Tab-separated table of C-alpha atoms and ligand atoms in Angstrom:
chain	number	residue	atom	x	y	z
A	104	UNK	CA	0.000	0.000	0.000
A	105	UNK	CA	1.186	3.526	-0.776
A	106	UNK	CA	1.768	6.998	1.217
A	107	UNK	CA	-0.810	9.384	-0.179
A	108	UNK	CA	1.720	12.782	0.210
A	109	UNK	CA	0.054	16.423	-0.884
A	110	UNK	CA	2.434	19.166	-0.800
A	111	UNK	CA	5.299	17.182	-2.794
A	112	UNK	CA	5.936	20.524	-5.166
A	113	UNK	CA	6.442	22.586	-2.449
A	114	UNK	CA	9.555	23.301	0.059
A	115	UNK	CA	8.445	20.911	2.788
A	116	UNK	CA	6.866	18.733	0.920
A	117	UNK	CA	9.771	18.199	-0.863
A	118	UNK	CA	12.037	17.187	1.463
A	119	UNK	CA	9.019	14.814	2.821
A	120	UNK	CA	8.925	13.192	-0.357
A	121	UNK	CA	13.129	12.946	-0.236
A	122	UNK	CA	12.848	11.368	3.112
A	123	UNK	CA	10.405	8.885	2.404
A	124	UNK	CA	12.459	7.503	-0.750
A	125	UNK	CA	15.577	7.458	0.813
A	126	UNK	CA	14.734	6.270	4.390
A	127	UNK	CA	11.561	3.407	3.304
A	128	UNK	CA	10.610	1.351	0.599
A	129	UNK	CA	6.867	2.476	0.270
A	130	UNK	CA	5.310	3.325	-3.026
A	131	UNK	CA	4.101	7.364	-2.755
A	132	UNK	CA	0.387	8.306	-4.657
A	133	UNK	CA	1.920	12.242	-5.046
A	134	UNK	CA	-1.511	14.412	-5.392
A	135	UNK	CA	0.082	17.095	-8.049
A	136	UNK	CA	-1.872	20.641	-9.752
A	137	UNK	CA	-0.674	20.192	-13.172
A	138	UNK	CA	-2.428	20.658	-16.824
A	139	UNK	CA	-0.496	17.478	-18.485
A	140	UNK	CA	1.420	14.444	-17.429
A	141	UNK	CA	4.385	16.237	-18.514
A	142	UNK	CA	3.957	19.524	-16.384
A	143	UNK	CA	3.941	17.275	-13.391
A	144	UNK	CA	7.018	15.308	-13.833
A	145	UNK	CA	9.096	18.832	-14.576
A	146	UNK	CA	6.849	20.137	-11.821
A	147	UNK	CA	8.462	17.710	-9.725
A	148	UNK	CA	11.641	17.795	-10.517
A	149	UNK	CA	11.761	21.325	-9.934
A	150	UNK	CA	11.058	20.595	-6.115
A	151	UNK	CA	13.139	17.499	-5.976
A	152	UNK	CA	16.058	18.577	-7.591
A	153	UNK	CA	17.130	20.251	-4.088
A	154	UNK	CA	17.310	16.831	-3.082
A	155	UNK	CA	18.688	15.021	-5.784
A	156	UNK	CA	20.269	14.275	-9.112
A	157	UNK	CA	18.224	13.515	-12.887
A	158	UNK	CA	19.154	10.150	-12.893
A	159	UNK	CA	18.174	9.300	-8.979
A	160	UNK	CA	15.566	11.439	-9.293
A	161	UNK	CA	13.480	9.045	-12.740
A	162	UNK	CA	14.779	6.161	-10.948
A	163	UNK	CA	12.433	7.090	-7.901
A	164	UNK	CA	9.991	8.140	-10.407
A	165	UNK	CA	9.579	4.965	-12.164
A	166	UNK	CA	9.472	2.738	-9.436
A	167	UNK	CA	7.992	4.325	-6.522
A	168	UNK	CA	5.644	6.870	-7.834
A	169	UNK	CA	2.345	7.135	-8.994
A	170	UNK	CA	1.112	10.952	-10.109
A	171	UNK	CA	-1.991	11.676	-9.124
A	172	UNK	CA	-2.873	15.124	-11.760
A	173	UNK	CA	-5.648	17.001	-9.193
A	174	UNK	CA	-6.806	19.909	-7.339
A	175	UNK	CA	-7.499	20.019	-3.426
A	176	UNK	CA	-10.206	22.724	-3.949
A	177	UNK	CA	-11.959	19.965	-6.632
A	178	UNK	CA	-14.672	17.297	-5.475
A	179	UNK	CA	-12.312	13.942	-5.249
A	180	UNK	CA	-9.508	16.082	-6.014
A	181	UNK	CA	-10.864	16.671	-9.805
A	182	UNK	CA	-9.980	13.206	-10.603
A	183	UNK	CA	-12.174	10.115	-13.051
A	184	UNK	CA	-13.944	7.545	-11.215
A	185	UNK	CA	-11.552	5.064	-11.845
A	186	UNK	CA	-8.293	7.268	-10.904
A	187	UNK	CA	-10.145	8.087	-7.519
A	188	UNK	CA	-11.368	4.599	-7.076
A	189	UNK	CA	-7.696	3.319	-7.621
A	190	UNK	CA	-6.385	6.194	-5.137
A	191	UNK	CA	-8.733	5.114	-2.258
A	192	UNK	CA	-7.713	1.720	-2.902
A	193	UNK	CA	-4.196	1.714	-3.379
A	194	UNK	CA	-3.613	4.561	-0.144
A	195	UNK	CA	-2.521	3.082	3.152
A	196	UNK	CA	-1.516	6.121	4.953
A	197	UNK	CA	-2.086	9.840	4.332
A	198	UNK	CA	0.535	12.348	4.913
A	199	UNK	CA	-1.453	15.887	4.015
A	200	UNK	CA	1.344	18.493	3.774
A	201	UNK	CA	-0.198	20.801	1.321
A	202	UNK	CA	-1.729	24.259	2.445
A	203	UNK	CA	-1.892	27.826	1.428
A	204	UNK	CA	0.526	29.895	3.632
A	205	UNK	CA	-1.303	32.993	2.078
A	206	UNK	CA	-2.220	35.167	5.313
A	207	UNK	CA	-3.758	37.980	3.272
A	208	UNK	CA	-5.916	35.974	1.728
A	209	UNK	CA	-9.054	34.603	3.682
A	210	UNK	CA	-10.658	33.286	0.469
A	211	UNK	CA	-7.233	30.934	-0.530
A	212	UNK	CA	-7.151	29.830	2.998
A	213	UNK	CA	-10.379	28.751	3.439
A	214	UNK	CA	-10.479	27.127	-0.541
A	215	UNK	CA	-7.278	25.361	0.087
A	216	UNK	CA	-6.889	24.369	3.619
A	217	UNK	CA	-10.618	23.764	4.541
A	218	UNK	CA	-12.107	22.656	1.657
A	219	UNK	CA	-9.421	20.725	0.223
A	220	UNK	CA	-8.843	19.563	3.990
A	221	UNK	CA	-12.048	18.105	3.713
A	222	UNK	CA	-11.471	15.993	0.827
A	223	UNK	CA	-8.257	14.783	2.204
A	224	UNK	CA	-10.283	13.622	5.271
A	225	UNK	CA	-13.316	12.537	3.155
A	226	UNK	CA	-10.457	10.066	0.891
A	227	UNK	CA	-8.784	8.949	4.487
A	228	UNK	CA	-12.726	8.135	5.356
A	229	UNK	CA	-12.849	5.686	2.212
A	230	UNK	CA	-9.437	4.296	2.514
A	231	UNK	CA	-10.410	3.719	6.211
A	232	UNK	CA	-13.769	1.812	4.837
A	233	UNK	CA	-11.928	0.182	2.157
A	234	UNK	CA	-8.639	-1.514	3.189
A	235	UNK	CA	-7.982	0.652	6.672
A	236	UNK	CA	-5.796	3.392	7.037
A	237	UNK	CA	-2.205	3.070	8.921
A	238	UNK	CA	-1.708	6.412	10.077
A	239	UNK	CA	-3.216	10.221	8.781
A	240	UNK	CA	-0.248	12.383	9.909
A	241	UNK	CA	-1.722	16.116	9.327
A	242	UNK	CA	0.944	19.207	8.966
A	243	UNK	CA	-0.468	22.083	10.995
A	244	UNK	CA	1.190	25.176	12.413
A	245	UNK	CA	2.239	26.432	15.739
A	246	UNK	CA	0.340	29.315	14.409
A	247	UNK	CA	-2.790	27.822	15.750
A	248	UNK	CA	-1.830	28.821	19.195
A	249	UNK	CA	-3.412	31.997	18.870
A	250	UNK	CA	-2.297	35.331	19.804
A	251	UNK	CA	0.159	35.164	22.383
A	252	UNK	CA	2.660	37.185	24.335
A	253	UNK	CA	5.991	35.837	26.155
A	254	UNK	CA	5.045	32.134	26.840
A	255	UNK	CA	6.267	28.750	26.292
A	256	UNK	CA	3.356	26.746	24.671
A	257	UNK	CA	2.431	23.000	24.711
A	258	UNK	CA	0.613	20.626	22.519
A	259	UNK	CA	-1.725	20.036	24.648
A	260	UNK	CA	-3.032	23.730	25.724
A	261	UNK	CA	-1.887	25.494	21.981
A	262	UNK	CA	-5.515	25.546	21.146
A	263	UNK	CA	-7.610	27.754	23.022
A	264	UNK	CA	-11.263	28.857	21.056
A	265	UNK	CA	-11.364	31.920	23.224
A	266	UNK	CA	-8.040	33.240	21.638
A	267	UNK	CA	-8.375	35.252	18.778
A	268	UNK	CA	-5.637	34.373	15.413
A	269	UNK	CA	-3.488	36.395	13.832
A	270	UNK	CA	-4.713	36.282	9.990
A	271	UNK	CA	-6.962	33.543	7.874
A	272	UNK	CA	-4.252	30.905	7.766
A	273	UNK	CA	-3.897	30.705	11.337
A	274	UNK	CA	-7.522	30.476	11.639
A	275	UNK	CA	-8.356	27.462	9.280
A	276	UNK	CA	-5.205	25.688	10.371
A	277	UNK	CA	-6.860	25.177	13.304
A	278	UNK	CA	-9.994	24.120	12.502
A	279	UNK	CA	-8.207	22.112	9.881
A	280	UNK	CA	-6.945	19.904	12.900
A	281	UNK	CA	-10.609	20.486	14.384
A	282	UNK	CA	-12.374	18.756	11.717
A	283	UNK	CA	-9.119	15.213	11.310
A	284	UNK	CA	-10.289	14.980	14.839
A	285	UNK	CA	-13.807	14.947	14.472
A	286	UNK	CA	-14.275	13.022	10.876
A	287	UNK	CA	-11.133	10.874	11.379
A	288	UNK	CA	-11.578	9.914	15.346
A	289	UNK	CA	-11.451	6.243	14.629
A	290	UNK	CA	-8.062	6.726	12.730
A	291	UNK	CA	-4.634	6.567	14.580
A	292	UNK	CA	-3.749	10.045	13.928
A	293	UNK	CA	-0.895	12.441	13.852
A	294	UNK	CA	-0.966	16.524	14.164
A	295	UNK	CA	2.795	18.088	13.549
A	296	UNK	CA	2.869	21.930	14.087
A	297	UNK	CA	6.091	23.283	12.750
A	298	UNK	CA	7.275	26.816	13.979
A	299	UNK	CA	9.230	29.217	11.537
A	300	UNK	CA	10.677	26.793	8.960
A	301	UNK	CA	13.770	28.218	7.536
A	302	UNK	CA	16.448	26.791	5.572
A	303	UNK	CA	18.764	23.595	6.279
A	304	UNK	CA	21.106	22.965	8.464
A	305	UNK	CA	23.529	21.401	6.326
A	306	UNK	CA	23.647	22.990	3.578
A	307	UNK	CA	22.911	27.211	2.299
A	308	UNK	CA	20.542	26.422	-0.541
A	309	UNK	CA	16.420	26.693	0.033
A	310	UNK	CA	13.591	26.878	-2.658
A	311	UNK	CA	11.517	29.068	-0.462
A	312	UNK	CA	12.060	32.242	0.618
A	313	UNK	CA	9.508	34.129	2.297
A	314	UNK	CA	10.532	33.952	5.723
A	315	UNK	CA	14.368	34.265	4.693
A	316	UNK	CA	13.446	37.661	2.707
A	317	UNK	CA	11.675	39.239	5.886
A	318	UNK	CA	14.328	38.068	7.756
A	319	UNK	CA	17.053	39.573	5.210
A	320	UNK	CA	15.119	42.733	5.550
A	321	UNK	CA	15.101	42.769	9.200
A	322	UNK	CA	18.980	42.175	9.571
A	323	UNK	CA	19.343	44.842	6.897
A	324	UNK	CA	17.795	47.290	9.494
A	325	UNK	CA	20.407	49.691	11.395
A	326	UNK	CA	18.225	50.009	14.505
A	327	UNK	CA	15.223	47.264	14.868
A	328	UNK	CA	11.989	47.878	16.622
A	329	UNK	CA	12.421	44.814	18.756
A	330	UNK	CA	13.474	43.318	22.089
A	331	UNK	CA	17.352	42.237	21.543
A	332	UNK	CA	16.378	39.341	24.552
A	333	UNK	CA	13.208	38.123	22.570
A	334	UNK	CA	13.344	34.853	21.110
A	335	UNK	CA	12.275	33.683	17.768
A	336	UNK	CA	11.114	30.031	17.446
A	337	UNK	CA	13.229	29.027	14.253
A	338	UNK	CA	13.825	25.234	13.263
A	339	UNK	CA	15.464	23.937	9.748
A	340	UNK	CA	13.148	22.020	6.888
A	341	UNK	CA	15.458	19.228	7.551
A	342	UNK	CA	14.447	18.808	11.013
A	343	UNK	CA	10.915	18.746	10.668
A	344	UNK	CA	10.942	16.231	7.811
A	345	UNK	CA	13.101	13.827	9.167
A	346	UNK	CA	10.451	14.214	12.143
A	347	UNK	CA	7.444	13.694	10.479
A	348	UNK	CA	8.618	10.851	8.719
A	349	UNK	CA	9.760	8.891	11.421
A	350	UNK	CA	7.118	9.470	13.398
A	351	UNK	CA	4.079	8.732	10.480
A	352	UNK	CA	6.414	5.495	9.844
A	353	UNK	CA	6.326	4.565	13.414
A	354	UNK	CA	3.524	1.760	14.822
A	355	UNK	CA	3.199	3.670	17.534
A	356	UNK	CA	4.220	6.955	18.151
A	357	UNK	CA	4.229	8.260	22.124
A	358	UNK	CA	2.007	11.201	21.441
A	359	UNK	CA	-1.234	12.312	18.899
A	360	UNK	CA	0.473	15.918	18.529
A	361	UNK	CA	4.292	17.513	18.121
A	362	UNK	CA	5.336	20.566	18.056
A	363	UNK	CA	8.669	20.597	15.548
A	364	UNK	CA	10.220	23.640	17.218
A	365	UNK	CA	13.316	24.705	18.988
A	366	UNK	CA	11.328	25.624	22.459
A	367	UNK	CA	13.223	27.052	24.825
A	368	UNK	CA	16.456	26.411	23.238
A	369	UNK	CA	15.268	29.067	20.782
A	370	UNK	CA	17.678	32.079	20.025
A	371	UNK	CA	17.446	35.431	20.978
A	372	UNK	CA	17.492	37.895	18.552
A	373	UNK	CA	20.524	39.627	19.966
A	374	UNK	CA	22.376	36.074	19.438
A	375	UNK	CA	21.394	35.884	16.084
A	376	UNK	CA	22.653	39.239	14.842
A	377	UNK	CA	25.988	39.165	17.002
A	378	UNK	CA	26.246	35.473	14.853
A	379	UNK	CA	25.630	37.542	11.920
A	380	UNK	CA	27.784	40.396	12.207
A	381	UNK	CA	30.556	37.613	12.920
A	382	UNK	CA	29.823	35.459	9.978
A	383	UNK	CA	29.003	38.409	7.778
A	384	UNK	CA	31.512	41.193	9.263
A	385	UNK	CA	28.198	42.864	9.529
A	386	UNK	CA	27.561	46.188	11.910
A	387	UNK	CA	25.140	44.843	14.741
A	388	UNK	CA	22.113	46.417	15.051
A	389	UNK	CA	20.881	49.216	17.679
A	390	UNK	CA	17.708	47.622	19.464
A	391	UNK	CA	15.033	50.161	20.327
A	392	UNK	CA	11.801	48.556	21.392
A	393	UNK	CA	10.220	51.717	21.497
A	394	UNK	CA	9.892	52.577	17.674
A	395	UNK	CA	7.282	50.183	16.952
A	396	UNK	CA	4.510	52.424	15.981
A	397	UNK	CA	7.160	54.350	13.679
A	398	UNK	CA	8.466	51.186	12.232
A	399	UNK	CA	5.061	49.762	11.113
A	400	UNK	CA	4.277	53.014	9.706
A	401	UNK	CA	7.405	53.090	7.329
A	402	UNK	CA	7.283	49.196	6.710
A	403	UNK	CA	3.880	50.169	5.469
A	404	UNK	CA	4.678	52.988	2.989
A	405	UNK	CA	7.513	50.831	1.833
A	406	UNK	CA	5.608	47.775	1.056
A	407	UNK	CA	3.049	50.083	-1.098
A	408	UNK	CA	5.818	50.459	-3.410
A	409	UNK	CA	7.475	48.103	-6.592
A	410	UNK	CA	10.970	45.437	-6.285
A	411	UNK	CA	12.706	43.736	-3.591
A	412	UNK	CA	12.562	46.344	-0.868
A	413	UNK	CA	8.772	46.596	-1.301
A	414	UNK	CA	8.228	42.573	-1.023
A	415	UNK	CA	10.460	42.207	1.897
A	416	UNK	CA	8.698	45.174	3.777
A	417	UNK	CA	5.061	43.694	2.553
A	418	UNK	CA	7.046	39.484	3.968
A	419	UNK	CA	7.713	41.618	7.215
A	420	UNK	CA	4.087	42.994	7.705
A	421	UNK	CA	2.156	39.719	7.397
A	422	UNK	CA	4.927	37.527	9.105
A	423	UNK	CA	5.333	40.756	11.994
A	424	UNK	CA	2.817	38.969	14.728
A	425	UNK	CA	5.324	35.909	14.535
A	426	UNK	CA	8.377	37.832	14.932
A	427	UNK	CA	7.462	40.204	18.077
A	428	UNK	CA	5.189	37.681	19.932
A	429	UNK	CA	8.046	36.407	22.068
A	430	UNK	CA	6.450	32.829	21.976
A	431	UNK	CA	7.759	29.383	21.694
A	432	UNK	CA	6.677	26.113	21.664
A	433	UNK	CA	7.944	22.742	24.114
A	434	UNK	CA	9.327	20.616	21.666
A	435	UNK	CA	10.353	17.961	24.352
A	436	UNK	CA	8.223	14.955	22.640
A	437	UNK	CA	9.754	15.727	19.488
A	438	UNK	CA	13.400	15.454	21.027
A	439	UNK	CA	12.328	12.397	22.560
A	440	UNK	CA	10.990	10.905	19.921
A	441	UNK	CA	14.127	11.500	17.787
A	442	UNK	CA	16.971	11.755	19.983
A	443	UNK	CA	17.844	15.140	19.182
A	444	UNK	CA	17.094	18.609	18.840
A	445	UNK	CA	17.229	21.142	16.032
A	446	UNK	CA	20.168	22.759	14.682
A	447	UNK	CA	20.340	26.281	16.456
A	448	UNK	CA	19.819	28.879	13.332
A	449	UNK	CA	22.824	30.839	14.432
A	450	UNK	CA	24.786	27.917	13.027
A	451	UNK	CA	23.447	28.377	8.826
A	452	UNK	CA	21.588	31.647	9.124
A	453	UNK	CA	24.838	33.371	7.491
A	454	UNK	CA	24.923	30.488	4.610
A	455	UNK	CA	21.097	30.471	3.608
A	456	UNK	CA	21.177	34.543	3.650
A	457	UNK	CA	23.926	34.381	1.261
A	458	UNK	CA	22.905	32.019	-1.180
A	459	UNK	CA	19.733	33.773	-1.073
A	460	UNK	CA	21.320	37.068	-1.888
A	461	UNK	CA	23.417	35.762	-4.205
A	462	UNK	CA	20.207	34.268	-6.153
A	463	UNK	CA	18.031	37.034	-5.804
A	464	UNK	CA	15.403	35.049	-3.809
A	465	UNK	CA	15.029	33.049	-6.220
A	466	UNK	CA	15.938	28.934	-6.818
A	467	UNK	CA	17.872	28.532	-9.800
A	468	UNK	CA	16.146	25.691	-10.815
A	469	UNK	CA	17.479	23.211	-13.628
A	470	UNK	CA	14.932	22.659	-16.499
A	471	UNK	CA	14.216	18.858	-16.946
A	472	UNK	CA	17.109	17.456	-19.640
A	473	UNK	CA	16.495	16.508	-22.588
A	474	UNK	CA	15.644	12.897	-22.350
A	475	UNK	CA	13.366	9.990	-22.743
A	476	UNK	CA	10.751	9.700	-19.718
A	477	UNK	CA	10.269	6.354	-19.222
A	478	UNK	CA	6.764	4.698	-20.064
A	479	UNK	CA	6.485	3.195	-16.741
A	480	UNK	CA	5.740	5.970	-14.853
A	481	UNK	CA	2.187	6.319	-14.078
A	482	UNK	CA	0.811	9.395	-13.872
A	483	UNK	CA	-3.050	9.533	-13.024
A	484	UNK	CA	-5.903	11.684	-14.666
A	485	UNK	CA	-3.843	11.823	-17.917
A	486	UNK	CA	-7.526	12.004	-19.888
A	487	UNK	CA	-8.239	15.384	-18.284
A	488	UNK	CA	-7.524	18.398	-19.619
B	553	LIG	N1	7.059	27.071	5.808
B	553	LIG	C1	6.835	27.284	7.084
B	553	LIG	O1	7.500	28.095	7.741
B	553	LIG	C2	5.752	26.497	7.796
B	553	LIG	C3	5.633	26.673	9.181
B	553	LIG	C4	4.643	25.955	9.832
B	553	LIG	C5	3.821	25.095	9.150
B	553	LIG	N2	3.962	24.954	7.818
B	553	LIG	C6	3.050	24.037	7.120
B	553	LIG	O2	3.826	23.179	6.293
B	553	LIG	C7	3.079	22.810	5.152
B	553	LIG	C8	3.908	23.015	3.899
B	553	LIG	O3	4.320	24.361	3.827
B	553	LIG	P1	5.414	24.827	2.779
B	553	LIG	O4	6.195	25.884	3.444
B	553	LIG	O5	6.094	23.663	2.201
B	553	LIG	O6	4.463	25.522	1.681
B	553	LIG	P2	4.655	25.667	0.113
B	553	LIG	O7	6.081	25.576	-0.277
B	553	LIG	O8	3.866	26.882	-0.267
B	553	LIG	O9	3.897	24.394	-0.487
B	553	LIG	C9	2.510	24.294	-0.483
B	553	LIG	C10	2.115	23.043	-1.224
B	553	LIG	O10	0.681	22.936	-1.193
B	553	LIG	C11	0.231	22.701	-2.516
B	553	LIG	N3	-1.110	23.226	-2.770
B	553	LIG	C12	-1.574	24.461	-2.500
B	553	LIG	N4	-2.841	24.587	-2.962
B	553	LIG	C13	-3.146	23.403	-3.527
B	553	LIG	C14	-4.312	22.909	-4.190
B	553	LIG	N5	-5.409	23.682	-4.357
B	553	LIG	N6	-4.302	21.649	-4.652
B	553	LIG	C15	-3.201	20.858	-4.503
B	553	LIG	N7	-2.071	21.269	-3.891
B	553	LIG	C16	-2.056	22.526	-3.414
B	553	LIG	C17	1.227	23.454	-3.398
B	553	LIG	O11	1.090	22.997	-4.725
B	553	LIG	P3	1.541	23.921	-5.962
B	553	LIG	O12	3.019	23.713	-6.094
B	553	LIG	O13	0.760	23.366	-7.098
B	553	LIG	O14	1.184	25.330	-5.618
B	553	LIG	C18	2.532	23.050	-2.719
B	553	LIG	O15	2.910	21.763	-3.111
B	553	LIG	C19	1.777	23.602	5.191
B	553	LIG	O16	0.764	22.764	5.692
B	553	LIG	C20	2.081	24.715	6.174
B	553	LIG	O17	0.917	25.156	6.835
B	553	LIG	C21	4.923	25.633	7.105
């Protein structure tokens, strides 16, 4: 029976679907939002080639995967009878990665991550019915905790209704995990809320970068509207894979939810930037707390405006709740469960902000070579448009 992964063309997905192949032997059903068979093999090799070469990367293709061509937001996922049918029948476990990370807009958020939540539960229903389902491991946020000032937050007390969210993402994220609870209840389950995902610890290179261009911004900053003894809940894409493959591959994992965070081993931004202006031979920053009003203001004007400078001010607006809440989140199951704890950031922030740099916030990816694609690989909804 297969892993039924969504998310595999984006960062974290990515690195989900790199784990699986090179850690178990499964077969992977990849759910994937292309027009043709073709789009979605280049569309995944544009996310896998982080992890790998052409030649590994068909070789996985043509024995382990099967493409499924859909849409989350689509009733079964857009696909024929017979694709869905095989999909339900041929899915043992359900790893649902995909979202939209969109916090401006309520509409995507509520499309992508309830809706098409829904119809991820609704298929781990059938595959339940049909031939039972292993394990539905569901990626969620710490972002469901709610607005939150100076704490250190559990699993087990993240979700409080009475809280109010920051933005639309936050919001349906949680009642994304609301609803695998109630529709999925007789389904061993798994909820894994990363914190701020950013980069790898091993190596400078991302395909996302978001959070790394707010960031740039903010270390750009001479004097920064924050608390220098604040800490910022950062963990690396590596970490939380290899967690939530481990733990969806275990019988039976210790605990229904995990925060993948760096808790109270988080850094404080005034370690971060004195790492920085030692890697970098950067000027450290002046810290004035105060300025906040004045800082939001000229963030805003700057965002209103065209290029880089404008997106990174517009990153920092809609990511600034995360960055001045002075939150983090236990991650002692986690460490127990995989006998270790997250690279600190301090130790590849200065690598991922150059590569970044140096690429313009942007992956260079490789276009697919020009070669044969072999037959075997099944790709799913082919009649469709
Ligand atoms: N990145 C972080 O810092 C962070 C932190 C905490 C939690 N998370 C969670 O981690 C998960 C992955 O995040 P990420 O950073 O890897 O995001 P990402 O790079 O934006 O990837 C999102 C994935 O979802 C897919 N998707 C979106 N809408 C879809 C639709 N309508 N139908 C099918 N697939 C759809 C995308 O497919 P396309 O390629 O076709 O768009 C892509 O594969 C999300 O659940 C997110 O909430 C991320």
């Amino acid at each position: 029976m297969a892993i039924f992964v969504t998310g595999s063309t984006g960062y974290l997905g990515s690195y989900l679907v790199a784990g699986l192949f090179t850690e178990h032997r499964d077969k992977l059903n990849l759910l994937v939002r292309a027009k043709t068979d073709e789009e979605a093999r280049e569309r995944l090799w544009t996310s896998l080639q982080l992890h790998f070469d052409f030649r590994n990367f068909l070789e996985y293709l043509s024995t382990r995967v099967r493409i499924f061509r859909g849409d989350l937001t689509s009733e079964r996922f857009g696909l024929p009878d017979d694709e869905y049918h095989a999909l339900v029948d041929t899915t043992g476990s359900i790893i649902h990665c995909a979202a939209s990370l969109n916090r401006k807009s309520e509409r995507q958020c509520l499309n992508v991550n309830l809706r098409g939540g829904l119809e991820v539960i609704q298929l781990g229903r059938r595959a339940q019915n049909r031939n039972g389902l292993r394990r539905y491991s569901h990626v969620s946020t710490v972002a469901v905790a709610g607005t939150r000032r100076n704490e250190v937050v559990t699993e087990d007390v993240a979700i409080d209704w009475a809280r109010s969210d920051y933005d639309p993402y936050a919001r349906t994220k949680k009642f994304g995990e609301h609803m695998l609870h109630q529709l999925l209840a007789d389904v061993p389950r798994t909820v894994f809320r990363p914190a701020i995902v950013l980069g790898d610890s091993r190596r400078p290179d991302t395909s996302q970068f978001d959070m790394v261009q707010a960031f740039d911004m903010l270390v750009r900053l001479p004097v920064l509207p924050l608390r220098p003894r604040d800490k910022i809940d950062i963990v690396p894409a590596n970490y939380v894979a290899k967690a939530i493959v481990t733990i969806h591959q275990k019988d039976e994992p210790a605990h229904g939810i995990y925060h993948l965070s760096s808790g109270t081993g988080s850094q404080t931004y005034q370690e971060l930037t004195d790492a920085l202006a030692k890697s970098g031979g950067w000027r450290r920053p002046a810290y004035w707390p105060g300025i906040g009003g004045m800082f939001s203001r000229t963030v805003n004007r700057i965002s209103r405006g065209k290029g880089a400078l404008a997106r990174g001010a517009s990153l920092l607006k809609v990511f600034w709740p995360y960055l001045d809440w002075n939150t983090v989140f236990d991650n002692s199951r986690v460490v127990a469960e995989l006998g270790e704890a997250p690279a600190k950031f301090s130790t590849y922030a200065f690598p991922l902000l150059k590569f970044s740099r140096e690429n313009k916030f942007r992956y260079p990816a490789k276009p697919w070579p020009a070669m044969e694609i072999p037959e075997k690989t099944a790709v799913a909804g082919s009649a469709r448009a």
